[in-house]
Amino acid sequence: MIRSTKHFAFFIIILSGIYCIQGCQQKNDKQGSTTDKTDTTINPHHLAMTPPMGWNSWNAFGKEVTEQVIRETADSFVSSGLKDAGYTYIVIDDIWQGGRDSTTGLLYPDPKRFPSGIKALADYVHSKGLKFGIYSDAGTLTCGRMPGSYGHEEKDANLFAEWGVDFVKYDFCFCSDLGSTNIDYKEGMARYKAMGDALKATGRPIVFSICEWGDRSPWIWGREVGGHMWRMGSDVYDIWDSPRSDQDPVGILGSIDGETNLRRFAGPGGWNDPDMLIVGLNNTGNIKGGGCNDIEYRTQMSMWCMMAAPLMMGCDIRHMNEATRTILLNKDVIAVDQDTLGKQGYRVMRKDGWEVWKKQLSGNRVAISFLNRNSQNTNATAEFKHIELDSTAKYTVYDVWKHAQVEDANGKISATMQPHETQVFVLTPNK
Ligand code: GAL
């Protein structure tokens, strides 16, 4: 009885949270600004005002990640142009740890794979003009069974700050309710708040990336506990679509479908995170799936940008082929993701296996994408009145993959797509 009263009370808190966020969003839509730009208590350093961009070691390296890999990756960020394109954070995911010192209680890295220590590595990354990230977990162990930060939040946050960490991805393995159908939302929030507060107390600007796979609706409370991005679901594996979209692994399509109704929670300072980019993995590395073709990888990049998602690359960028390079370095599509308005796009039309998405951009522009889910070539035409555009408007149309202006749109817009292709157009109103 006491338990169900507690649950009811918590349910009300969550509901009022949704109501407040919806209300704030509507208010902000009208005012054209967001609360976080001014709310220095929630986001004191104004971090992640556009979706964070970078690279994470997990997809390509898993437990094989070494300091050599990180150094060479930092070098490649600069030489390949990724840094100039806006990618900033180099994040070591799980299994960098050697253990926790029983005397000092401090985490230390695996001495074989990180012989120079983490501080020296962070210094190296910083010397390239980039930022450095690390991973820990809200439970007693990480998902890779390394020591977690539960009960050590302050100590670990201080250590991370001393090392020069700029980004912390915080997982949720080995927490009390894991695997249970009786999800303890309050406990989840409390565990993230403990680390969020500890990171804030260090005074160092550190992006806090919440990774509890969307089970506890982190889009509702993520900002409040100091988060700047929160995972929406399971890991995205290197696959176009998975047999079931509600279980591990999800592919590109499953992940897009999981994101569609949560746009109101994203904006400057806090982003819905559909997981890392699988672009360029080509069925190699740590995660499985079977691989995608380059058209499908291009769709992931296009749709992540339409969804204002964090762009965390996952392939071995030291050895990108030309197709991967072209996708990850497309500044025109990156500009859609990084638009300062910070609006997440959403699906406006679905028909015969293709769909249209719309993302409001600054300067009265709008990005429109056509996504072809079909395994056949598809011609699609959408009338403006069906995709929430003024049917009398006329637009200049820029194709972000052709890098060229194409035919003006007048009352309708069309795309001719290969199987699983996505096309993205930026529409500017004609005066
Ligand atoms: C998972 C997480 C992955 C990766 C992995 C490391 O929980 O979703 O992105 O971080 O843990 O063990």
Short mmCIF file of N, CA and C in Angstrom, two decimals, residues 28 31 33-44 46 49 268:
data_model
loop_
_atom_site.label_atom_id
_atom_site.label_comp_id
_atom_site.label_asym_id
_atom_site.label_seq_id
_atom_site.Cartn_x
_atom_site.Cartn_y
_atom_site.Cartn_z
N ASN A 28 8.28 28.81 -25.10
CA ASN A 28 9.54 29.14 -25.76
C ASN A 28 9.37 29.23 -27.26
N GLN A 31 8.30 32.59 -27.89
CA GLN A 31 9.31 33.61 -27.63
C GLN A 31 10.55 33.42 -28.50
N SER A 33 12.96 31.38 -27.88
CA SER A 33 14.17 31.11 -27.10
C SER A 33 13.92 29.90 -26.22
N THR A 34 14.94 29.42 -25.53
CA THR A 34 14.74 28.29 -24.62
C THR A 34 15.20 28.69 -23.23
N THR A 35 14.61 28.03 -22.24
CA THR A 35 14.94 28.37 -20.86
C THR A 35 16.41 28.17 -20.57
N ASP A 36 17.00 27.12 -21.16
CA ASP A 36 18.37 26.79 -20.77
C ASP A 36 19.40 27.83 -21.17
N LYS A 37 19.09 28.64 -22.17
CA LYS A 37 20.05 29.66 -22.56
C LYS A 37 20.27 30.63 -21.41
N THR A 38 19.25 30.80 -20.60
CA THR A 38 19.38 31.77 -19.51
C THR A 38 19.51 31.08 -18.15
N ASP A 39 19.08 29.80 -18.06
CA ASP A 39 19.08 29.14 -16.76
C ASP A 39 20.47 28.61 -16.42
N THR A 40 21.22 29.42 -15.68
CA THR A 40 22.60 29.04 -15.40
C THR A 40 22.71 27.99 -14.31
N THR A 41 21.61 27.71 -13.60
CA THR A 41 21.71 26.66 -12.58
C THR A 41 21.63 25.29 -13.24
N ILE A 42 20.82 25.16 -14.29
CA ILE A 42 20.71 23.87 -14.97
C ILE A 42 21.95 23.60 -15.84
N ASN A 43 22.39 24.59 -16.57
CA ASN A 43 23.48 24.39 -17.52
C ASN A 43 24.47 25.54 -17.39
N PRO A 44 25.23 25.56 -16.27
CA PRO A 44 26.03 26.74 -15.94
C PRO A 44 27.04 27.14 -17.01
N HIS A 46 26.70 26.62 -20.24
CA HIS A 46 26.04 26.69 -21.57
C HIS A 46 26.62 25.66 -22.52
N MET A 49 25.02 23.54 -26.63
CA MET A 49 23.94 24.39 -27.15
C MET A 49 23.52 23.93 -28.55
N PRO A 268 18.48 23.34 -27.27
CA PRO A 268 19.81 23.76 -26.79
C PRO A 268 20.05 23.35 -25.34
#
